[in-house]
């Protein structure tokens, strides 16, 4: 258990640029505690902000020796990066960095580097890689848990692109992980790294902008808003777009309340395609012909990939985000999803910013080695359930609708084929998150070797 004596001793062993925050009323403590969601947030005895990799190692080592529990934090989006008064948060906000090597098509990411920082560092080199849809999402945890991306048609999932890593194990040792050093652990961190140690650095494969068909990292993004009564026609067109081999595409079919007053349910289609503006207009013309009540088509770049989604990254309130893999776009299942969303808003009006979404990307065209523990590389459709509300009295209702939304989209799928995204749930069975008995067995053996007592998580034990 953490104590004042432990905190004082740890402080004396860290570099001068590190911070140890103990006053919960201070500005720095409050800023570090700011979370994407306030759901189940706890207050630690202290927040440690290491300034260097060695500081991170010292913090972990001292915590292990004193039997003090800890959790790492990088961006504040994870529901598992919070801990109570018996432990400390290792906030990696001061230890970050991006080193791009365009000649080798590699980028090295350190500590608490955020998605926007990665994109901004890579853009001058005309390089891209898998990124998530959120500027303030931590890069390393995103990659360790899978890495669903708009760029999956070119890169595969994020975890497939991990080339090497530095990891602190359950003995407080910093070890190298690569194809030649701890290769079995490399397989493990490509999809389950958050359960096997504290990863301080990743080297990731990158790709030239030219692969996207231009030298600016550009893609075309559409927004088409429809009435719920147009669902059948919208689904028919989206299936054609998603299954087309003409262009690499990705996007979202969303059920949301229309801004600005959030009073009317609508279908919001947000397709993205890698081609010219003229080609995109033709490609999305079938959506226009359905008759949207509002539409737009605009360019975006890798550097500005998620700028239009900054509002979703707002901190505070209560938010849940769940993702499950689904086999296809089923109109009937999606109709049930729309009804459940309407039920949520009717029973919980403060959840009007919630959205139930089907995300897709065209299959990856790149050559893939598939040497990862992730195991869901061939999933092209994901259900995203974003629940966003303010009244704690609605916790159970929101949670219940989340579960029912998942069940609706899984209708017609046998349970042994259920897929849950490990970056958004630790409640679903391992068999949903990691497919195949051999994969689960292999991960459990890694856990036994590198974290046998569950220092980093009790998962896989």
CSV table of C-alpha atoms in Angstrom, one decimal:
chain,number,residue,atom,x,y,z
A,1,UNK,CA,0.0,0.0,0.0
A,2,UNK,CA,1.2,3.5,-0.9
A,3,UNK,CA,2.3,5.7,2.0
A,4,UNK,CA,3.8,9.1,2.5
A,5,UNK,CA,7.2,7.6,3.3
A,6,UNK,CA,7.2,5.6,0.0
A,7,UNK,CA,6.3,8.8,-1.9
A,8,UNK,CA,9.1,10.7,-0.3
A,9,UNK,CA,11.6,8.0,-1.0
A,10,UNK,CA,10.5,7.7,-4.6
A,11,UNK,CA,10.6,11.5,-5.1
A,12,UNK,CA,14.3,11.5,-4.0
A,13,UNK,CA,15.2,8.9,-6.7
A,14,UNK,CA,13.6,10.6,-9.7
A,15,UNK,CA,15.3,13.2,-12.0
A,16,UNK,CA,14.7,16.8,-11.3
A,17,UNK,CA,12.3,17.2,-14.3
A,18,UNK,CA,9.9,14.6,-13.0
A,19,UNK,CA,6.9,15.5,-10.9
A,20,UNK,CA,5.2,13.7,-8.0
A,21,UNK,CA,1.8,15.2,-7.4
A,22,UNK,CA,0.3,14.6,-3.9
A,23,UNK,CA,-2.1,17.6,-3.4
A,24,UNK,CA,-5.4,16.6,-4.9
A,25,UNK,CA,-6.5,20.2,-4.9
A,26,UNK,CA,-3.5,21.4,-6.9
A,27,UNK,CA,-3.8,22.5,-10.6
A,28,UNK,CA,-1.3,19.9,-11.8
A,29,UNK,CA,-3.1,17.1,-9.9
A,30,UNK,CA,-6.5,18.1,-11.2
A,31,UNK,CA,-5.2,18.4,-14.8
A,32,UNK,CA,-3.6,14.9,-14.6
A,33,UNK,CA,-6.9,13.5,-13.2
A,34,UNK,CA,-9.0,14.9,-16.0
A,35,UNK,CA,-10.4,11.8,-17.8
A,36,UNK,CA,-12.2,11.2,-21.0
A,37,UNK,CA,-14.9,9.6,-18.8
A,38,UNK,CA,-15.6,10.1,-15.1
A,39,UNK,CA,-17.1,6.6,-14.9
A,40,UNK,CA,-15.5,4.7,-11.9
A,41,UNK,CA,-12.7,7.3,-11.5
A,42,UNK,CA,-10.7,6.9,-8.3
A,43,UNK,CA,-8.3,9.2,-6.6
A,44,UNK,CA,-4.8,7.8,-6.0
A,45,UNK,CA,-2.4,8.7,-3.1
A,46,UNK,CA,-0.1,10.3,-5.7
A,47,UNK,CA,0.4,10.8,-9.4
A,48,UNK,CA,4.0,10.2,-10.6
A,49,UNK,CA,5.0,11.9,-13.9
A,50,UNK,CA,8.4,10.5,-14.9
A,51,UNK,CA,10.5,12.7,-17.2
A,52,UNK,CA,12.7,9.9,-18.7
A,53,UNK,CA,12.6,6.2,-19.4
A,54,UNK,CA,14.9,5.6,-16.5
A,55,UNK,CA,12.4,7.5,-14.2
A,56,UNK,CA,9.7,5.1,-15.4
A,57,UNK,CA,11.8,2.1,-14.6
A,58,UNK,CA,12.7,3.5,-11.2
A,59,UNK,CA,9.1,4.2,-10.4
A,60,UNK,CA,8.0,0.7,-11.3
A,61,UNK,CA,10.9,-0.9,-9.5
A,62,UNK,CA,10.3,1.1,-6.3
A,63,UNK,CA,6.6,0.3,-6.4
A,64,UNK,CA,7.3,-3.4,-6.7
A,65,UNK,CA,9.8,-3.4,-3.9
A,66,UNK,CA,7.3,-1.6,-1.6
A,67,UNK,CA,4.3,-3.7,-2.8
A,68,UNK,CA,2.6,-0.5,-4.0
A,69,UNK,CA,0.0,-1.1,-6.8
A,70,UNK,CA,0.1,1.2,-9.8
A,71,UNK,CA,-1.5,1.8,-13.2
A,72,UNK,CA,0.0,3.6,-16.2
A,73,UNK,CA,-1.9,6.5,-17.9
A,74,UNK,CA,-1.4,7.8,-21.4
A,75,UNK,CA,-4.0,10.2,-22.7
A,76,UNK,CA,-6.7,9.5,-20.1
A,77,UNK,CA,-9.0,7.5,-22.3
A,78,UNK,CA,-8.6,4.0,-20.7
A,79,UNK,CA,-11.1,3.1,-18.0
A,80,UNK,CA,-8.3,0.9,-16.4
A,81,UNK,CA,-5.8,3.7,-15.8
A,82,UNK,CA,-7.3,4.8,-12.5
A,83,UNK,CA,-6.6,3.6,-9.0
A,84,UNK,CA,-7.5,4.4,-5.4
A,85,UNK,CA,-5.6,5.7,-2.3
A,86,UNK,CA,-3.7,2.4,-1.9
A,87,UNK,CA,-1.8,3.0,-5.2
A,88,UNK,CA,-0.2,5.5,-7.6
A,89,UNK,CA,-0.9,6.5,-11.2
A,90,UNK,CA,2.2,6.6,-13.5
A,91,UNK,CA,1.2,9.4,-15.8
A,92,UNK,CA,3.5,9.4,-18.9
A,93,UNK,CA,2.6,12.9,-20.0
A,94,UNK,CA,6.1,14.2,-19.4
A,95,UNK,CA,7.9,11.3,-21.1
A,96,UNK,CA,7.1,11.4,-24.8
A,97,UNK,CA,8.8,11.7,-28.2
A,98,UNK,CA,8.6,10.7,-31.8
A,99,UNK,CA,11.6,9.8,-34.0
A,100,UNK,CA,10.8,9.3,-37.7
A,101,UNK,CA,13.1,7.3,-40.0
A,102,UNK,CA,11.6,7.7,-43.5
A,103,UNK,CA,14.4,5.8,-45.2
A,104,UNK,CA,13.7,2.7,-43.2
A,105,UNK,CA,9.9,3.3,-43.0
A,106,UNK,CA,10.0,3.3,-39.2
A,107,UNK,CA,8.8,5.6,-36.4
A,108,UNK,CA,9.7,5.2,-32.7
A,109,UNK,CA,7.2,6.4,-30.2
A,110,UNK,CA,7.9,7.0,-26.5
A,111,UNK,CA,5.8,7.0,-23.4
A,112,UNK,CA,2.7,9.2,-23.4
A,113,UNK,CA,2.9,10.4,-27.0
A,114,UNK,CA,-0.6,11.2,-28.2
A,115,UNK,CA,-2.1,10.4,-31.7
A,116,UNK,CA,-2.0,14.0,-32.9
A,117,UNK,CA,1.7,14.3,-31.9
A,118,UNK,CA,2.5,11.2,-33.9
A,119,UNK,CA,0.7,12.5,-37.0
A,120,UNK,CA,2.3,16.0,-36.8
A,121,UNK,CA,5.8,14.5,-36.5
A,122,UNK,CA,5.3,12.1,-39.4
A,123,UNK,CA,3.6,14.5,-41.8
A,124,UNK,CA,6.8,16.5,-42.9
A,125,UNK,CA,8.3,13.2,-43.9
A,126,UNK,CA,5.3,12.2,-46.0
A,127,UNK,CA,4.8,9.1,-44.0
A,128,UNK,CA,1.7,7.5,-42.4
A,129,UNK,CA,0.7,4.5,-40.4
A,130,UNK,CA,-2.3,3.2,-38.5
A,131,UNK,CA,-3.9,5.8,-36.2
A,132,UNK,CA,-7.1,5.9,-34.2
A,133,UNK,CA,-9.9,8.5,-34.4
A,134,UNK,CA,-9.0,10.7,-31.5
A,135,UNK,CA,-6.2,13.3,-31.2
A,136,UNK,CA,-5.7,12.8,-27.5
A,137,UNK,CA,-5.6,8.9,-27.6
A,138,UNK,CA,-2.3,7.5,-26.4
A,139,UNK,CA,-0.4,5.9,-29.2
A,140,UNK,CA,1.2,3.0,-27.4
A,141,UNK,CA,-1.9,1.6,-25.7
A,142,UNK,CA,-3.8,2.0,-28.9
A,143,UNK,CA,-1.3,-0.2,-30.7
A,144,UNK,CA,-0.9,-2.8,-27.9
A,145,UNK,CA,-4.6,-3.6,-27.9
A,146,UNK,CA,-5.2,-4.0,-31.6
A,147,UNK,CA,-5.4,-0.6,-33.4
A,148,UNK,CA,-8.6,-0.3,-35.5
A,149,UNK,CA,-7.9,2.3,-38.2
A,150,UNK,CA,-9.3,4.1,-41.2
A,151,UNK,CA,-5.9,3.1,-42.7
A,152,UNK,CA,-6.4,-0.6,-42.1
A,153,UNK,CA,-6.9,-1.3,-45.9
A,154,UNK,CA,-3.2,-0.2,-46.4
A,155,UNK,CA,-1.5,-1.1,-43.1
A,156,UNK,CA,-3.6,-3.9,-41.5
A,157,UNK,CA,-4.4,-3.3,-37.8
A,158,UNK,CA,-2.0,-1.2,-35.7
A,159,UNK,CA,-0.6,-4.1,-33.7
A,160,UNK,CA,0.6,-5.8,-36.9
A,161,UNK,CA,3.0,-3.0,-37.5
A,162,UNK,CA,4.9,-3.2,-34.2
A,163,UNK,CA,8.5,-3.9,-35.1
A,164,UNK,CA,10.1,-3.7,-31.6
A,165,UNK,CA,9.5,-2.5,-28.1
A,166,UNK,CA,11.0,-1.7,-24.8
A,167,UNK,CA,9.0,-3.2,-21.9
A,168,UNK,CA,9.3,-3.1,-18.1
A,169,UNK,CA,8.5,-6.6,-16.8
A,170,UNK,CA,7.1,-7.7,-13.4
A,171,UNK,CA,10.6,-7.7,-11.9
A,172,UNK,CA,11.2,-4.1,-12.8
A,173,UNK,CA,13.6,-4.9,-15.6
A,174,UNK,CA,13.6,-3.0,-18.9
A,175,UNK,CA,13.9,-5.5,-21.7
A,176,UNK,CA,14.1,-5.3,-25.5
A,177,UNK,CA,11.5,-7.0,-27.5
A,178,UNK,CA,11.9,-7.8,-31.2
A,179,UNK,CA,12.0,-10.6,-33.7
A,180,UNK,CA,15.5,-11.5,-32.4
A,181,UNK,CA,15.1,-10.6,-28.7
A,182,UNK,CA,12.1,-12.2,-26.9
A,183,UNK,CA,10.3,-12.9,-30.1
A,184,UNK,CA,7.4,-14.8,-28.4
A,185,UNK,CA,6.8,-11.7,-26.3
A,186,UNK,CA,6.7,-9.6,-29.4
A,187,UNK,CA,3.9,-11.8,-30.7
A,188,UNK,CA,2.1,-11.3,-27.3
A,189,UNK,CA,2.4,-7.5,-27.2
A,190,UNK,CA,0.9,-7.3,-30.7
A,191,UNK,CA,-2.6,-7.4,-29.3
A,192,UNK,CA,-2.2,-8.1,-25.6
A,193,UNK,CA,0.8,-6.0,-24.5
A,194,UNK,CA,-1.1,-4.1,-21.8
A,195,UNK,CA,-1.4,-7.4,-19.9
A,196,UNK,CA,2.3,-8.3,-20.1
A,197,UNK,CA,4.2,-5.3,-18.9
A,198,UNK,CA,4.6,-1.6,-19.1
A,199,UNK,CA,5.7,-0.7,-22.6
A,200,UNK,CA,7.8,2.5,-22.6
A,201,UNK,CA,8.7,2.6,-26.3
A,202,UNK,CA,7.4,1.2,-29.6
A,203,UNK,CA,9.0,1.1,-33.1
A,204,UNK,CA,6.3,0.9,-35.7
A,205,UNK,CA,6.3,0.3,-39.4
A,206,UNK,CA,5.4,3.4,-41.6
A,207,UNK,CA,4.3,3.9,-45.2
A,208,UNK,CA,4.9,6.6,-47.8
A,209,UNK,CA,2.1,8.9,-48.7
A,210,UNK,CA,2.4,7.8,-52.3
A,211,UNK,CA,0.7,4.6,-51.3
A,212,UNK,CA,-2.4,6.7,-50.7
A,213,UNK,CA,-2.3,8.0,-54.3
A,214,UNK,CA,-1.0,11.5,-53.5
A,215,UNK,CA,1.9,13.2,-51.8
A,216,UNK,CA,-0.1,15.1,-49.1
A,217,UNK,CA,-1.7,12.2,-47.2
A,218,UNK,CA,-5.1,13.2,-48.4
A,219,UNK,CA,-8.4,11.3,-48.4
A,220,UNK,CA,-11.9,12.4,-49.1
A,221,UNK,CA,-14.5,12.5,-46.3
A,222,UNK,CA,-18.3,12.7,-46.8
A,223,UNK,CA,-21.1,13.5,-44.4
A,224,UNK,CA,-24.6,12.5,-45.5
A,225,UNK,CA,-27.6,12.8,-43.1
A,226,UNK,CA,-30.7,10.8,-43.7
A,227,UNK,CA,-34.0,10.1,-41.9
A,228,UNK,CA,-34.4,6.8,-40.2
A,229,UNK,CA,-37.1,5.8,-42.7
A,230,UNK,CA,-34.4,5.8,-45.4
A,231,UNK,CA,-32.4,3.1,-43.6
A,232,UNK,CA,-33.0,0.3,-46.1
A,233,UNK,CA,-31.8,2.3,-49.1
A,234,UNK,CA,-28.8,3.6,-47.2
A,235,UNK,CA,-27.7,0.1,-46.1
A,236,UNK,CA,-28.0,-1.2,-49.7
A,237,UNK,CA,-25.8,1.6,-51.0
A,238,UNK,CA,-23.3,1.3,-48.1
A,239,UNK,CA,-22.9,-2.4,-48.8
A,240,UNK,CA,-21.9,-1.6,-52.3
A,241,UNK,CA,-19.4,1.0,-51.2
A,242,UNK,CA,-17.9,-1.2,-48.5
A,243,UNK,CA,-17.6,-4.2,-50.7
A,244,UNK,CA,-16.2,-2.3,-53.7
A,245,UNK,CA,-12.7,-3.2,-54.8
A,246,UNK,CA,-12.3,0.0,-56.9
A,247,UNK,CA,-11.0,2.2,-54.0
A,248,UNK,CA,-9.9,1.6,-50.4
A,249,UNK,CA,-12.6,3.0,-48.2
A,250,UNK,CA,-13.7,3.1,-44.6
A,251,UNK,CA,-16.3,4.9,-42.6
A,252,UNK,CA,-19.3,4.9,-40.2
A,253,UNK,CA,-23.0,4.5,-40.3
A,254,UNK,CA,-24.3,6.2,-37.2
A,255,UNK,CA,-27.5,6.5,-35.3
A,256,UNK,CA,-27.4,9.9,-33.5
A,257,UNK,CA,-29.5,12.8,-32.5
A,258,UNK,CA,-29.2,15.7,-35.0
A,259,UNK,CA,-27.4,18.8,-33.8
A,260,UNK,CA,-27.8,21.4,-32.6
A,261,UNK,CA,-30.8,20.7,-30.4
A,262,UNK,CA,-30.3,16.8,-30.3
A,263,UNK,CA,-34.1,16.3,-30.6
A,264,UNK,CA,-34.4,14.2,-33.8
A,265,UNK,CA,-32.9,10.8,-34.5
A,266,UNK,CA,-31.1,10.6,-37.8
A,267,UNK,CA,-28.8,8.4,-39.8
A,268,UNK,CA,-25.4,10.0,-40.2
A,269,UNK,CA,-23.2,8.3,-42.9
A,270,UNK,CA,-19.5,9.3,-42.8
A,271,UNK,CA,-17.7,7.5,-45.6
A,272,UNK,CA,-14.0,8.1,-46.3
A,273,UNK,CA,-12.3,7.1,-49.5
A,274,UNK,CA,-8.7,7.3,-50.9
A,275,UNK,CA,-9.1,8.9,-54.3
A,276,UNK,CA,-9.5,12.3,-55.9
A,277,UNK,CA,-12.4,14.7,-55.1
A,278,UNK,CA,-13.9,14.1,-58.5
A,279,UNK,CA,-13.7,10.3,-58.1
A,280,UNK,CA,-15.1,10.5,-54.6
A,281,UNK,CA,-18.1,12.5,-55.8
A,282,UNK,CA,-18.9,9.8,-58.4
A,283,UNK,CA,-18.3,7.0,-55.9
A,284,UNK,CA,-20.7,8.5,-53.3
A,285,UNK,CA,-23.3,9.7,-55.9
A,286,UNK,CA,-25.6,6.7,-55.0
A,287,UNK,CA,-25.9,8.2,-51.5
A,288,UNK,CA,-26.8,11.6,-52.9
A,289,UNK,CA,-29.5,9.9,-55.1
A,290,UNK,CA,-31.2,8.6,-52.0
A,291,UNK,CA,-31.9,12.2,-51.0
A,292,UNK,CA,-30.0,13.2,-47.8
A,293,UNK,CA,-31.4,16.1,-45.8
A,294,UNK,CA,-27.8,17.4,-45.6
A,295,UNK,CA,-24.6,16.5,-47.3
A,296,UNK,CA,-20.9,17.6,-47.7
A,297,UNK,CA,-17.7,16.2,-49.2
A,298,UNK,CA,-14.4,17.6,-48.1
A,299,UNK,CA,-10.7,16.6,-48.1
A,300,UNK,CA,-8.7,15.7,-45.0
A,301,UNK,CA,-5.1,14.6,-44.5
A,302,UNK,CA,-3.2,12.2,-42.3
A,303,UNK,CA,-1.9,15.2,-40.2
A,304,UNK,CA,-5.5,16.5,-39.6
A,305,UNK,CA,-7.0,13.0,-39.5
A,306,UNK,CA,-9.1,13.5,-36.4
A,307,UNK,CA,-9.3,17.2,-36.0
A,308,UNK,CA,-13.0,17.2,-36.9
A,309,UNK,CA,-13.6,14.8,-33.9
A,310,UNK,CA,-12.1,16.9,-31.2
A,311,UNK,CA,-15.5,17.3,-29.6
A,312,UNK,CA,-15.7,13.6,-28.9
A,313,UNK,CA,-12.4,13.8,-27.0
A,314,UNK,CA,-13.8,16.3,-24.5
A,315,UNK,CA,-13.0,15.2,-21.0
A,316,UNK,CA,-15.6,14.7,-18.2
A,317,UNK,CA,-19.2,13.5,-17.9
A,318,UNK,CA,-19.9,9.7,-18.0
A,319,UNK,CA,-18.9,7.9,-21.2
A,320,UNK,CA,-18.8,4.2,-22.2
A,321,UNK,CA,-17.2,3.0,-25.4
A,322,UNK,CA,-17.6,-0.6,-26.5
A,323,UNK,CA,-16.6,-2.2,-29.8
A,324,UNK,CA,-17.4,-5.7,-31.1
A,325,UNK,CA,-16.7,-7.3,-34.4
A,326,UNK,CA,-19.7,-8.2,-36.6
A,327,UNK,CA,-19.7,-10.3,-39.8
A,328,UNK,CA,-21.5,-7.8,-42.1
A,329,UNK,CA,-23.9,-4.9,-42.4
A,330,UNK,CA,-27.3,-6.4,-41.6
A,331,UNK,CA,-30.2,-4.0,-42.3
A,332,UNK,CA,-32.5,-5.8,-39.9
A,333,UNK,CA,-30.0,-5.9,-37.1
A,334,UNK,CA,-29.2,-2.2,-37.6
A,335,UNK,CA,-32.9,-1.4,-37.5
A,336,UNK,CA,-33.1,-3.0,-34.1
A,337,UNK,CA,-30.0,-0.9,-33.1
A,338,UNK,CA,-31.9,2.3,-34.1
A,339,UNK,CA,-34.8,1.3,-31.9
A,340,UNK,CA,-32.6,0.7,-29.0
A,341,UNK,CA,-30.9,4.1,-29.5
A,342,UNK,CA,-34.4,5.7,-29.4
A,343,UNK,CA,-35.2,3.7,-26.2
A,344,UNK,CA,-32.0,5.0,-24.7
A,345,UNK,CA,-32.8,8.7,-25.4
A,346,UNK,CA,-36.4,8.3,-24.3
A,347,UNK,CA,-35.4,6.8,-20.9
A,348,UNK,CA,-32.2,8.8,-20.5
A,349,UNK,CA,-32.6,12.3,-22.1
A,350,UNK,CA,-29.2,13.4,-20.9
A,351,UNK,CA,-27.7,10.7,-23.1
A,352,UNK,CA,-28.6,12.6,-26.3
A,353,UNK,CA,-24.9,12.8,-27.4
A,354,UNK,CA,-24.7,9.0,-27.5
A,355,UNK,CA,-24.3,7.3,-30.8
A,356,UNK,CA,-24.5,3.7,-32.0
A,357,UNK,CA,-22.3,3.2,-35.0
A,358,UNK,CA,-21.3,0.5,-37.5
A,359,UNK,CA,-17.7,1.1,-38.7
A,360,UNK,CA,-16.3,-0.6,-41.8
A,361,UNK,CA,-13.1,-0.7,-43.8
A,362,UNK,CA,-12.4,-2.5,-47.0
A,363,UNK,CA,-10.2,-5.5,-46.6
A,364,UNK,CA,-6.4,-4.9,-46.3
A,365,UNK,CA,-4.6,-5.3,-49.6
A,366,UNK,CA,-1.1,-5.3,-48.1
A,367,UNK,CA,0.9,-8.5,-47.6
A,368,UNK,CA,0.5,-9.5,-44.0
A,369,UNK,CA,2.5,-11.9,-41.9
A,370,UNK,CA,-0.2,-12.1,-39.2
A,371,UNK,CA,2.3,-12.7,-36.4
A,372,UNK,CA,0.2,-11.2,-33.7
A,373,UNK,CA,-1.9,-12.3,-30.7
A,374,UNK,CA,-4.7,-10.0,-31.8
A,375,UNK,CA,-6.3,-12.6,-34.0
A,376,UNK,CA,-9.0,-10.4,-35.5
A,377,UNK,CA,-7.1,-9.3,-38.6
A,378,UNK,CA,-9.9,-10.3,-41.0
A,379,UNK,CA,-12.7,-8.4,-39.2
A,380,UNK,CA,-13.9,-5.6,-41.5
A,381,UNK,CA,-17.0,-4.5,-39.6
A,382,UNK,CA,-17.2,-3.2,-36.0
A,383,UNK,CA,-20.1,-2.0,-33.9
A,384,UNK,CA,-19.1,1.1,-31.9
A,385,UNK,CA,-21.4,1.9,-28.9
A,386,UNK,CA,-20.7,5.4,-27.5
A,387,UNK,CA,-22.8,6.2,-24.5
A,388,UNK,CA,-22.4,9.7,-23.2
A,389,UNK,CA,-24.5,11.1,-20.3
A,390,UNK,CA,-24.3,13.2,-17.1
A,391,UNK,CA,-26.6,11.7,-14.5
A,392,UNK,CA,-25.1,8.9,-12.4
A,393,UNK,CA,-28.6,7.6,-11.7
A,394,UNK,CA,-28.6,6.4,-15.3
A,395,UNK,CA,-25.5,4.1,-15.0
A,396,UNK,CA,-27.5,0.9,-15.1
A,397,UNK,CA,-29.9,1.9,-17.8
A,398,UNK,CA,-27.1,3.0,-20.1
A,399,UNK,CA,-25.1,-0.2,-19.4
A,400,UNK,CA,-28.2,-2.3,-20.1
A,401,UNK,CA,-28.8,-0.6,-23.4
A,402,UNK,CA,-25.1,-1.1,-24.3
A,403,UNK,CA,-25.4,-4.8,-23.8
A,404,UNK,CA,-28.7,-5.0,-25.7
A,405,UNK,CA,-27.2,-3.1,-28.6
A,406,UNK,CA,-24.4,-5.6,-28.8
A,407,UNK,CA,-26.9,-8.5,-28.7
A,408,UNK,CA,-28.9,-6.9,-31.5
A,409,UNK,CA,-25.9,-6.7,-33.8
A,410,UNK,CA,-24.8,-10.2,-32.9
A,411,UNK,CA,-28.2,-11.6,-33.9
A,412,UNK,CA,-27.7,-14.6,-36.2
A,413,UNK,CA,-24.1,-15.1,-35.1
A,414,UNK,CA,-23.2,-18.2,-33.1
A,415,UNK,CA,-21.6,-17.4,-29.7
A,416,UNK,CA,-18.3,-19.2,-30.6
A,417,UNK,CA,-17.9,-16.5,-33.3
A,418,UNK,CA,-18.5,-13.5,-31.0
A,419,UNK,CA,-15.7,-11.0,-31.2
A,420,UNK,CA,-15.0,-8.3,-28.5
A,421,UNK,CA,-12.3,-5.6,-28.9
A,422,UNK,CA,-9.9,-6.0,-26.1
A,423,UNK,CA,-9.1,-2.2,-25.9
A,424,UNK,CA,-12.7,-1.5,-24.8
A,425,UNK,CA,-13.6,-4.5,-22.6
A,426,UNK,CA,-12.1,-6.7,-19.9
A,427,UNK,CA,-15.5,-8.0,-18.9
A,428,UNK,CA,-16.2,-10.3,-21.9
A,429,UNK,CA,-14.7,-13.8,-21.9
A,430,UNK,CA,-11.1,-14.2,-23.1
A,431,UNK,CA,-12.6,-16.4,-25.9
A,432,UNK,CA,-14.5,-13.4,-27.3
A,433,UNK,CA,-11.4,-11.2,-27.3
A,434,UNK,CA,-8.7,-13.7,-28.5
A,435,UNK,CA,-10.1,-16.3,-30.9
A,436,UNK,CA,-8.9,-19.9,-30.7
A,437,UNK,CA,-8.0,-22.1,-27.7
A,438,UNK,CA,-4.3,-22.2,-28.9
A,439,UNK,CA,-4.1,-18.4,-28.9
A,440,UNK,CA,-5.5,-18.1,-25.4
A,441,UNK,CA,-3.2,-20.9,-24.1
A,442,UNK,CA,-0.2,-19.2,-25.7
A,443,UNK,CA,-1.0,-15.9,-24.1
A,444,UNK,CA,-1.5,-17.5,-20.7
A,445,UNK,CA,1.9,-19.1,-20.9
A,446,UNK,CA,3.4,-15.6,-21.7
A,447,UNK,CA,1.5,-14.1,-18.7
A,448,UNK,CA,2.9,-16.9,-16.5
A,449,UNK,CA,6.4,-16.1,-17.6
A,450,UNK,CA,6.4,-12.3,-17.6
A,451,UNK,CA,3.8,-11.3,-15.1
A,452,UNK,CA,2.9,-14.4,-13.0
A,453,UNK,CA,1.4,-12.5,-10.0
A,454,UNK,CA,-0.7,-10.0,-12.1
A,455,UNK,CA,1.3,-6.9,-11.4
A,456,UNK,CA,0.1,-5.2,-14.5
A,457,UNK,CA,-3.3,-6.9,-14.7
A,458,UNK,CA,-5.0,-10.0,-13.5
A,459,UNK,CA,-6.1,-10.7,-17.1
A,460,UNK,CA,-4.8,-14.0,-18.6
A,461,UNK,CA,-4.1,-15.5,-15.1
